[in-house]
Amino acid sequence: MRPNNSTKLAFSPLPNRSRARAMQPSSDNANKPQRDFEHVRDSMHSAISMNKTEVIDTVLNDFSEKFLVLGEEAQSAGHEEDGVLGSFYRIERNLRHALKPMYEGLFERLNMHPGGLKVLTSLRADILSILAEENIASLRALDSYLKEKLGTWLSPAALELHQITWDDPASLLEKIVAYEAVHPISNLLDLKRRLGVGRRCFGYLHAAIPGEPLIFIEVALLKNVAQTIQEVLWDDPPIPECEATCALFYSISSTQRGLAGINLGKFLIKRVITLVKRDMPHISTFATISPIPGFIQWLLSKLASQSKLAEVNDISQSSADRSGSAFRENILEPEEEKALMDLSEEFVAGKNGMERMLNLLTSKNHEWSNFAPLLSILKTPLLRLCARYLLQEKKRGKALDSVANFHLQNGAMIERINWMADRSENGLHQSAGIMVNYVYRLENIEEYAQSYFSTGQIHASDDVCRYVEPLNEHQPATDKRG
Amino acid sequence: MRPNNSTKLAFSPLPNRSRARAMQPSSDNANKPQRDFEHVRDSMHSAISMNKTEVIDTVLNDFSEKFLVLGEEAQSAGHEEDGVLGSFYRIERNLRHALKPMYEGLFERLNMHPGGLKVLTSLRADILSILAEENIASLRALDSYLKEKLGTWLSPAALELHQITWDDPASLLEKIVAYEAVHPISNLLDLKRRLGVGRRCFGYLHAAIPGEPLIFIEVALLKNVAQTIQEVLWDDPPIPECEATCALFYSISSTQRGLAGINLGKFLIKRVITLVKRDMPHISTFATISPIPGFIQWLLSKLASQSKLAEVNDISQSSADRSGSAFRENILEPEEEKALMDLSEEFVAGKNGMERMLNLLTSKNHEWSNFAPLLSILKTPLLRLCARYLLQEKKRGKALDSVANFHLQNGAMIERINWMADRSENGLHQSAGIMVNYVYRLENIEEYAQSYFSTGQIHASDDVCRYVEPLNEHQPATDKRG
């Protein structure tokens, strides 16, 4: 709680560091209040000027704490106000109001109105689906404005963590069934299991959108970090909760298309970990079994372009200077190439290993996944390429894969890559059935989040790193590009 | 729930009614979708253009409902977008961003940060206390900006109604004790009574400021509408709840100085009534026993200025044309004037009745309230002037008294004015011990709120109206000035 004495701080909207410095007296000891004030002012300036890739939580915490305990000693910074300044502020304000789009009025009034935020969310969902078909400038401007507003109105700090149980209203549980995007819930029994013994489900709720979590996370209490989603979804019966040592996050779904691009999941993992840890101190491992939604899409485009380049090279150049093309790269190892080319044409056609791999992966109904010899040929290159995708493929300096980016920015590390971990249609389609375990080590969460934020560094276990650096001595995969 | 088919609505930020009208086809029957669309568009325009004195809730509800059920039939309104418009929107956006004050960054980041809203609230409390001492233009600009932001972040629609009970954390109950502004809670036993049998306490909580209601309301379950606060605070033991027919709101306190001027109480009374009614259908009367915080302040300044005018008139003018001063008014009735002037000088000095009343009311320790003859002389004029203050004294067309304004805009009516209803130091100081019962009649709430909003009309019982119009036949007090 803040002390009762009111803090005297004349905030000036114009930075006036030089003047404030000039005021600083020479005697250092006698001026602790002045130093405190300067400290608060500096952390305030940091909080304003830091860019979005930096971790401002610590700075904001520091500012908040120090501001609240600033005593009466802090001196007013003095001010040179007069009528001119007064009208300056008035003009600035009027200009700001004149620039408000007409729809701002509607948005603000709906925000104040019961049910209004839900309407705005639906509205944005509609806008997004129109924009997906056609790029309309006015609509894009509207969308960007609405997104900004929704982002401040649905601040993660205003979301409430709620444990969802079988005792919750059916109208809420129905939403869980409808929105579970990762591992669809097949029936009521399936839902009941996910809320029963050995399972937890937590949702982020906002008071203005009642009865409907904006995002929810499903947790399994296990003895070990699961290697496949099948054992999580179908291990009947679950183990007694007192024997569990691991809390496995196996599904995170956001429910509102209209909130796309707004980071609601911030703090979610951290808060769930705190909650689980408090109730069950014997849980020591916090991990996920996560999809890799962008892996196959990335791989197919890589295979297509590289097998095309390889073909062109074969025709136009002597074999002696094949390496001439700077973009060319055989993403397969020689023995993988050989194994694929040794396959009979009746299984798969293709002039090189990459083309054959492409053809196998795009075969109807993922036939390759039902035939043991093909599985064993594809396993090594797919796991290796998946590790490369997760560890090295970046977009603006951050992990290309959206789920990887989510967990890494929350402070997780990549622990293990699992073969045939999700045999569902969707799992085979998006990541050739591969899934990944991210692990949250309580002692490292802050540090990892911070280094990922500032330099894009991805922390991974030795086993995972070995996939991409098989010949060198092991070193943690670090990427400071971007 | 909204239907799955996405609604195609190209919102243009520029009004284009004429074009939309031109598109409207002639056949009326075949174009229900077009009519639906126009209806939604019209209610959208109303919601944007209505001014603050109008009741927009109905319009917003209408817009929301109709918008959510607009089917795919609604036609895209067409658009004439091109590169020029695109760069127009970009320039507009850049200008808007350039006009954002530097502190906006800090405010928005704090809003997103756990605990940040509390810091901003404390910050505004500090700003307000500085502004109370000195009017600084930059600080005023900062305050108005921060107030606007806090208003949208702490929207009433995002507040959660929570019944506060003895089972709540002590840290929360401590806040109730600290913030109870109307009838201070003397000790833990007093608090326990206010949360016990025959009592209710509800608070509005915001997820981002946990454990601290932003506003709370105390309710007593009684057989009749109480006439004094003493019987509410000290009727030991309370009646059995099943015998109660009246829910009496006897205290509403807001807890954050930094949220002054932000209407958090919206919907509060309505939601509490709904809740109480649901749990206890036998409760049929919803009323308040409320302070009149501005009465004595208004009365003293009226008495001072009028007794001065009367004095000047006595000296400078012949008694024949005393009525010449347009501002002059004896706010006392002749028999009241006489009773005051008949008092011995040892009780009170003063050249006329108004000056004597002024001197009595400002006597040390409210001595007048302990002496029966004085009480009986003052009772009639004070009750009459209090009714006048409540019914007729306006500010910008609304009740001058802040508590009256709060209840009237919520749809209450003024039911009864009670003599010696609050004998506490504070009660005598602010309203000469008078309190008022506002009554919420469920069937009239919407209508009364609406007419008060739009015309400033104050609804009052016949008994209360009679105070100010004793000679005319009764008619409801209506005031359309302002």
PDB file of C-alpha atoms in Angstrom, chain B residues 186-396:
ATOM      1  CA  SER B 186     -15.706   1.936  14.448  1.00  0.00           C
ATOM      2  CA  ASN B 187     -14.312  -1.540  15.085  1.00  0.00           C
ATOM      3  CA  LEU B 188     -14.208  -5.129  13.939  1.00  0.00           C
ATOM      4  CA  LEU B 189     -17.500  -5.928  15.664  1.00  0.00           C
ATOM      5  CA  ASP B 190     -19.170  -3.098  13.759  1.00  0.00           C
ATOM      6  CA  LEU B 191     -17.756  -4.487  10.503  1.00  0.00           C
ATOM      7  CA  LYS B 192     -18.935  -7.988  11.368  1.00  0.00           C
ATOM      8  CA  ARG B 193     -22.460  -6.708  11.961  1.00  0.00           C
ATOM      9  CA  ARG B 194     -22.455  -4.978   8.588  1.00  0.00           C
ATOM     10  CA  LEU B 195     -21.611  -8.287   6.916  1.00  0.00           C
ATOM     11  CA  GLY B 196     -23.862 -10.436   9.126  1.00  0.00           C
ATOM     12  CA  VAL B 197     -27.527 -11.411   9.343  1.00  0.00           C
ATOM     13  CA  GLY B 198     -29.853  -8.835   7.816  1.00  0.00           C
ATOM     14  CA  ARG B 199     -27.008  -7.032   6.105  1.00  0.00           C
ATOM     15  CA  ARG B 200     -25.306  -7.240   2.712  1.00  0.00           C
ATOM     16  CA  CYS B 201     -22.244  -5.601   1.271  1.00  0.00           C
ATOM     17  CA  PHE B 202     -21.358  -5.622  -2.422  1.00  0.00           C
ATOM     18  CA  GLY B 203     -18.248  -4.331  -4.110  1.00  0.00           C
ATOM     19  CA  TYR B 204     -17.203  -3.649  -7.674  1.00  0.00           C
ATOM     20  CA  LEU B 205     -13.838  -5.262  -8.310  1.00  0.00           C
ATOM     21  CA  HIS B 206     -11.551  -4.952 -11.288  1.00  0.00           C
ATOM     22  CA  ALA B 207      -9.264  -7.847 -12.158  1.00  0.00           C
ATOM     23  CA  ALA B 208      -6.266  -5.565 -12.551  1.00  0.00           C
ATOM     24  CA  ILE B 209      -6.658  -4.094  -9.036  1.00  0.00           C
ATOM     25  CA  PRO B 210      -7.205  -7.295  -7.068  1.00  0.00           C
ATOM     26  CA  GLY B 211      -8.382  -7.467  -3.488  1.00  0.00           C
ATOM     27  CA  GLU B 212      -9.621  -3.903  -3.427  1.00  0.00           C
ATOM     28  CA  PRO B 213     -13.169  -2.931  -4.402  1.00  0.00           C
ATOM     29  CA  LEU B 214     -13.222   0.324  -6.380  1.00  0.00           C
ATOM     30  CA  ILE B 215     -16.630   1.141  -4.951  1.00  0.00           C
ATOM     31  CA  PHE B 216     -18.843  -0.676  -2.458  1.00  0.00           C
ATOM     32  CA  ILE B 217     -22.395  -0.466  -1.243  1.00  0.00           C
ATOM     33  CA  GLU B 218     -23.909  -1.540   2.085  1.00  0.00           C
ATOM     34  CA  VAL B 219     -27.443  -2.864   2.366  1.00  0.00           C
ATOM     35  CA  ALA B 220     -29.741  -3.438   5.342  1.00  0.00           C
ATOM     36  CA  LEU B 221     -32.730  -5.796   5.134  1.00  0.00           C
ATOM     37  CA  LEU B 222     -35.581  -4.196   7.076  1.00  0.00           C
ATOM     38  CA  LYS B 223     -39.321  -4.243   7.571  1.00  0.00           C
ATOM     39  CA  ASN B 224     -39.706  -0.584   6.596  1.00  0.00           C
ATOM     40  CA  VAL B 225     -37.691   2.153   5.008  1.00  0.00           C
ATOM     41  CA  ALA B 226     -35.634   3.509   7.908  1.00  0.00           C
ATOM     42  CA  GLN B 227     -36.007   7.167   8.845  1.00  0.00           C
ATOM     43  CA  THR B 228     -32.699   7.538  10.645  1.00  0.00           C
ATOM     44  CA  ILE B 229     -29.259   6.086  10.123  1.00  0.00           C
ATOM     45  CA  GLN B 230     -29.045   5.320  13.853  1.00  0.00           C
ATOM     46  CA  GLU B 231     -31.705   2.607  13.600  1.00  0.00           C
ATOM     47  CA  VAL B 232     -29.779   1.031  10.698  1.00  0.00           C
ATOM     48  CA  LEU B 233     -26.392   1.102  12.372  1.00  0.00           C
ATOM     49  CA  TRP B 234     -27.565   0.134  15.868  1.00  0.00           C
ATOM     50  CA  ASP B 235     -30.734  -1.978  15.615  1.00  0.00           C
ATOM     51  CA  ASP B 236     -29.484  -4.901  17.595  1.00  0.00           C
ATOM     52  CA  PRO B 237     -30.460  -7.640  16.937  1.00  0.00           C
ATOM     53  CA  PRO B 238     -31.566  -7.401  13.308  1.00  0.00           C
ATOM     54  CA  ILE B 239     -34.883  -8.891  12.260  1.00  0.00           C
ATOM     55  CA  PRO B 240     -34.955 -12.381  10.695  1.00  0.00           C
ATOM     56  CA  GLU B 241     -34.206 -12.016   6.990  1.00  0.00           C
ATOM     57  CA  CYS B 242     -37.389 -13.802   5.942  1.00  0.00           C
ATOM     58  CA  GLU B 243     -39.422 -11.007   7.543  1.00  0.00           C
ATOM     59  CA  ALA B 244     -37.698  -8.258   5.594  1.00  0.00           C
ATOM     60  CA  THR B 245     -39.578  -6.517   2.811  1.00  0.00           C
ATOM     61  CA  CYS B 246     -37.174  -3.653   2.211  1.00  0.00           C
ATOM     62  CA  ALA B 247     -33.564  -3.535   1.064  1.00  0.00           C
ATOM     63  CA  LEU B 248     -32.086  -0.268   2.239  1.00  0.00           C
ATOM     64  CA  PHE B 249     -28.855   1.034   0.672  1.00  0.00           C
ATOM     65  CA  TYR B 250     -27.320   2.966   3.530  1.00  0.00           C
ATOM     66  CA  SER B 251     -23.784   3.617   2.322  1.00  0.00           C
ATOM     67  CA  ILE B 252     -21.927   3.864  -0.965  1.00  0.00           C
ATOM     68  CA  SER B 253     -18.209   4.596  -0.865  1.00  0.00           C
ATOM     69  CA  SER B 254     -15.644   4.819  -3.593  1.00  0.00           C
ATOM     70  CA  THR B 255     -12.168   3.898  -2.543  1.00  0.00           C
ATOM     71  CA  GLN B 256      -9.768   5.544  -4.998  1.00  0.00           C
ATOM     72  CA  ARG B 257      -9.173   9.266  -4.872  1.00  0.00           C
ATOM     73  CA  GLY B 258      -7.377   8.835  -8.179  1.00  0.00           C
ATOM     74  CA  LEU B 259     -10.597   7.787  -9.908  1.00  0.00           C
ATOM     75  CA  ALA B 260     -12.510  10.959  -9.042  1.00  0.00           C
ATOM     76  CA  GLY B 261     -14.880  12.022 -11.803  1.00  0.00           C
ATOM     77  CA  ILE B 262     -14.952   8.579 -13.399  1.00  0.00           C
ATOM     78  CA  ASN B 263     -18.420   7.057 -13.216  1.00  0.00           C
ATOM     79  CA  LEU B 264     -17.798   3.618 -11.729  1.00  0.00           C
ATOM     80  CA  GLY B 265     -21.193   3.337 -10.061  1.00  0.00           C
ATOM     81  CA  LYS B 266     -23.016   2.914 -13.349  1.00  0.00           C
ATOM     82  CA  PHE B 267     -25.137  -0.254 -13.301  1.00  0.00           C
ATOM     83  CA  LEU B 268     -24.092  -0.877  -9.662  1.00  0.00           C
ATOM     84  CA  ILE B 269     -27.501  -0.178  -8.085  1.00  0.00           C
ATOM     85  CA  LYS B 270     -29.330  -1.988 -10.882  1.00  0.00           C
ATOM     86  CA  ARG B 271     -27.127  -5.052 -10.559  1.00  0.00           C
ATOM     87  CA  VAL B 272     -27.396  -5.165  -6.777  1.00  0.00           C
ATOM     88  CA  ILE B 273     -31.181  -4.901  -6.989  1.00  0.00           C
ATOM     89  CA  THR B 274     -31.257  -7.780  -9.483  1.00  0.00           C
ATOM     90  CA  LEU B 275     -29.068  -9.889  -7.215  1.00  0.00           C
ATOM     91  CA  VAL B 276     -31.026  -9.208  -4.030  1.00  0.00           C
ATOM     92  CA  LYS B 277     -34.330  -9.744  -5.831  1.00  0.00           C
ATOM     93  CA  ARG B 278     -33.150 -13.094  -7.180  1.00  0.00           C
ATOM     94  CA  ASP B 279     -32.060 -14.353  -3.750  1.00  0.00           C
ATOM     95  CA  MET B 280     -34.954 -12.825  -1.837  1.00  0.00           C
ATOM     96  CA  PRO B 281     -38.086 -12.466  -3.931  1.00  0.00           C
ATOM     97  CA  HIS B 282     -40.030 -11.285  -0.853  1.00  0.00           C
ATOM     98  CA  ILE B 283     -38.098  -7.988  -0.893  1.00  0.00           C
ATOM     99  CA  SER B 284     -40.318  -5.524  -2.698  1.00  0.00           C
ATOM    100  CA  THR B 285     -38.944  -2.105  -1.719  1.00  0.00           C
ATOM    101  CA  PHE B 286     -35.519  -0.833  -2.718  1.00  0.00           C
ATOM    102  CA  ALA B 287     -34.595   2.424  -1.092  1.00  0.00           C
ATOM    103  CA  THR B 288     -31.691   4.380   0.333  1.00  0.00           C
ATOM    104  CA  ILE B 289     -31.045   6.438   3.392  1.00  0.00           C
ATOM    105  CA  SER B 290     -28.674   8.978   1.961  1.00  0.00           C
ATOM    106  CA  PRO B 291     -26.659  11.954   3.095  1.00  0.00           C
ATOM    107  CA  ILE B 292     -27.132  15.360   1.506  1.00  0.00           C
ATOM    108  CA  PRO B 293     -23.493  16.377   1.392  1.00  0.00           C
ATOM    109  CA  GLY B 294     -23.943  19.820  -0.146  1.00  0.00           C
ATOM    110  CA  PHE B 295     -26.996  21.099   1.731  1.00  0.00           C
ATOM    111  CA  ILE B 296     -25.462  23.132   4.552  1.00  0.00           C
ATOM    112  CA  GLN B 297     -22.699  24.531   2.363  1.00  0.00           C
ATOM    113  CA  TRP B 298     -25.329  25.776  -0.091  1.00  0.00           C
ATOM    114  CA  LEU B 299     -27.595  27.046   2.699  1.00  0.00           C
ATOM    115  CA  LEU B 300     -24.870  28.944   4.557  1.00  0.00           C
ATOM    116  CA  SER B 301     -23.767  30.768   1.430  1.00  0.00           C
ATOM    117  CA  LYS B 302     -27.399  31.565   0.627  1.00  0.00           C
ATOM    118  CA  LEU B 303     -28.036  32.843   4.172  1.00  0.00           C
ATOM    119  CA  ALA B 304     -24.870  34.930   4.164  1.00  0.00           C
ATOM    120  CA  SER B 305     -25.537  36.619   0.837  1.00  0.00           C
ATOM    121  CA  GLN B 306     -29.253  37.200   1.496  1.00  0.00           C
ATOM    122  CA  SER B 307     -28.829  38.539   5.005  1.00  0.00           C
ATOM    123  CA  LYS B 308     -26.168  40.917   3.597  1.00  0.00           C
ATOM    124  CA  LEU B 309     -28.571  42.023   0.849  1.00  0.00           C
ATOM    125  CA  ALA B 310     -31.345  42.462   3.398  1.00  0.00           C
ATOM    126  CA  GLU B 311     -29.056  44.617   5.541  1.00  0.00           C
ATOM    127  CA  VAL B 312     -27.991  46.813   2.595  1.00  0.00           C
ATOM    128  CA  ASN B 313     -31.622  47.204   1.635  1.00  0.00           C
ATOM    129  CA  ASP B 314     -32.596  48.135   5.167  1.00  0.00           C
ATOM    130  CA  ILE B 315     -30.033  50.924   5.191  1.00  0.00           C
ATOM    131  CA  SER B 316     -30.186  52.343   1.680  1.00  0.00           C
ATOM    132  CA  GLN B 317     -33.816  52.066   0.771  1.00  0.00           C
ATOM    133  CA  SER B 318     -37.130  53.049   2.163  1.00  0.00           C
ATOM    134  CA  SER B 319     -39.129  50.091   3.327  1.00  0.00           C
ATOM    135  CA  ALA B 320     -41.650  50.793   0.582  1.00  0.00           C
ATOM    136  CA  ASP B 321     -39.538  49.592  -2.303  1.00  0.00           C
ATOM    137  CA  ARG B 322     -37.470  46.958  -0.531  1.00  0.00           C
ATOM    138  CA  SER B 323     -38.451  44.507  -3.223  1.00  0.00           C
ATOM    139  CA  GLY B 324     -36.453  46.548  -5.730  1.00  0.00           C
ATOM    140  CA  SER B 325     -33.363  44.351  -5.603  1.00  0.00           C
ATOM    141  CA  ALA B 326     -33.890  41.596  -8.142  1.00  0.00           C
ATOM    142  CA  PHE B 327     -31.558  39.195  -6.316  1.00  0.00           C
ATOM    143  CA  ARG B 328     -33.054  39.760  -2.954  1.00  0.00           C
ATOM    144  CA  GLU B 329     -35.204  37.094  -1.411  1.00  0.00           C
ATOM    145  CA  ASN B 330     -36.164  36.266   2.141  1.00  0.00           C
ATOM    146  CA  ILE B 331     -35.717  32.545   2.095  1.00  0.00           C
ATOM    147  CA  LEU B 332     -37.620  32.298   5.369  1.00  0.00           C
ATOM    148  CA  GLU B 333     -41.393  32.356   5.716  1.00  0.00           C
ATOM    149  CA  PRO B 334     -42.804  35.204   7.841  1.00  0.00           C
ATOM    150  CA  GLU B 335     -43.667  32.956  10.801  1.00  0.00           C
ATOM    151  CA  GLU B 336     -40.167  31.420  10.686  1.00  0.00           C
ATOM    152  CA  GLU B 337     -38.604  34.892  10.617  1.00  0.00           C
ATOM    153  CA  LYS B 338     -40.704  35.860  13.604  1.00  0.00           C
ATOM    154  CA  ALA B 339     -39.851  32.774  15.646  1.00  0.00           C
ATOM    155  CA  LEU B 340     -36.139  33.404  15.107  1.00  0.00           C
ATOM    156  CA  MET B 341     -36.374  37.104  15.952  1.00  0.00           C
ATOM    157  CA  ASP B 342     -38.364  36.283  19.089  1.00  0.00           C
ATOM    158  CA  LEU B 343     -35.413  34.314  20.446  1.00  0.00           C
ATOM    159  CA  SER B 344     -33.585  35.950  23.326  1.00  0.00           C
ATOM    160  CA  GLU B 345     -30.212  37.523  22.436  1.00  0.00           C
ATOM    161  CA  GLU B 346     -28.564  35.210  24.939  1.00  0.00           C
ATOM    162  CA  PHE B 347     -29.252  32.314  22.541  1.00  0.00           C
ATOM    163  CA  VAL B 348     -28.302  34.000  19.317  1.00  0.00           C
ATOM    164  CA  ALA B 349     -27.463  37.411  17.852  1.00  0.00           C
ATOM    165  CA  GLY B 350     -28.332  38.719  14.386  1.00  0.00           C
ATOM    166  CA  LYS B 351     -30.205  41.608  12.771  1.00  0.00           C
ATOM    167  CA  ASN B 352     -32.607  39.397  10.803  1.00  0.00           C
ATOM    168  CA  GLY B 353     -33.855  35.829  10.742  1.00  0.00           C
ATOM    169  CA  MET B 354     -31.416  34.667   8.117  1.00  0.00           C
ATOM    170  CA  GLU B 355     -28.408  36.033   9.977  1.00  0.00           C
ATOM    171  CA  ARG B 356     -29.671  34.392  13.166  1.00  0.00           C
ATOM    172  CA  MET B 357     -30.146  31.061  11.389  1.00  0.00           C
ATOM    173  CA  LEU B 358     -26.644  31.359   9.985  1.00  0.00           C
ATOM    174  CA  ASN B 359     -25.219  31.999  13.429  1.00  0.00           C
ATOM    175  CA  LEU B 360     -27.112  29.092  14.953  1.00  0.00           C
ATOM    176  CA  LEU B 361     -26.010  26.663  12.270  1.00  0.00           C
ATOM    177  CA  THR B 362     -22.363  27.669  12.600  1.00  0.00           C
ATOM    178  CA  SER B 363     -22.340  27.599  16.412  1.00  0.00           C
ATOM    179  CA  LYS B 364     -19.603  25.557  18.011  1.00  0.00           C
ATOM    180  CA  ASN B 365     -20.245  21.791  18.316  1.00  0.00           C
ATOM    181  CA  HIS B 366     -23.663  22.242  16.734  1.00  0.00           C
ATOM    182  CA  GLU B 367     -25.068  23.427  20.070  1.00  0.00           C
ATOM    183  CA  TRP B 368     -28.458  24.125  18.476  1.00  0.00           C
ATOM    184  CA  SER B 369     -28.984  20.397  18.005  1.00  0.00           C
ATOM    185  CA  ASN B 370     -28.904  19.744  21.743  1.00  0.00           C
ATOM    186  CA  PHE B 371     -31.559  22.255  22.717  1.00  0.00           C
ATOM    187  CA  ALA B 372     -35.163  21.232  22.099  1.00  0.00           C
ATOM    188  CA  PRO B 373     -36.693  24.732  21.604  1.00  0.00           C
ATOM    189  CA  LEU B 374     -34.097  25.603  18.960  1.00  0.00           C
ATOM    190  CA  LEU B 375     -34.634  22.276  17.265  1.00  0.00           C
ATOM    191  CA  SER B 376     -38.358  22.892  16.980  1.00  0.00           C
ATOM    192  CA  ILE B 377     -37.863  26.420  15.630  1.00  0.00           C
ATOM    193  CA  LEU B 378     -35.340  25.262  12.994  1.00  0.00           C
ATOM    194  CA  LYS B 379     -37.105  22.070  11.942  1.00  0.00           C
ATOM    195  CA  THR B 380     -39.695  23.559   9.597  1.00  0.00           C
ATOM    196  CA  PRO B 381     -37.472  26.001   7.686  1.00  0.00           C
ATOM    197  CA  LEU B 382     -34.599  23.505   7.402  1.00  0.00           C
ATOM    198  CA  LEU B 383     -36.801  20.734   6.014  1.00  0.00           C
ATOM    199  CA  ARG B 384     -38.422  23.134   3.577  1.00  0.00           C
ATOM    200  CA  LEU B 385     -35.097  24.596   2.404  1.00  0.00           C
ATOM    201  CA  CYS B 386     -33.619  21.109   2.118  1.00  0.00           C
ATOM    202  CA  ALA B 387     -36.474  20.073  -0.174  1.00  0.00           C
ATOM    203  CA  ARG B 388     -35.866  23.201  -2.229  1.00  0.00           C
ATOM    204  CA  TYR B 389     -32.138  22.394  -2.397  1.00  0.00           C
ATOM    205  CA  LEU B 390     -32.809  18.848  -3.574  1.00  0.00           C
ATOM    206  CA  LEU B 391     -35.623  19.581  -6.001  1.00  0.00           C
ATOM    207  CA  GLN B 392     -34.759  22.942  -7.470  1.00  0.00           C
ATOM    208  CA  GLU B 393     -31.085  23.768  -7.157  1.00  0.00           C
ATOM    209  CA  LYS B 394     -29.358  22.711 -10.357  1.00  0.00           C
ATOM    210  CA  LYS B 395     -25.952  22.723 -11.961  1.00  0.00           C
ATOM    211  CA  ARG B 396     -25.896  22.354 -15.743  1.00  0.00           C
TER     212      ARG B 396
END
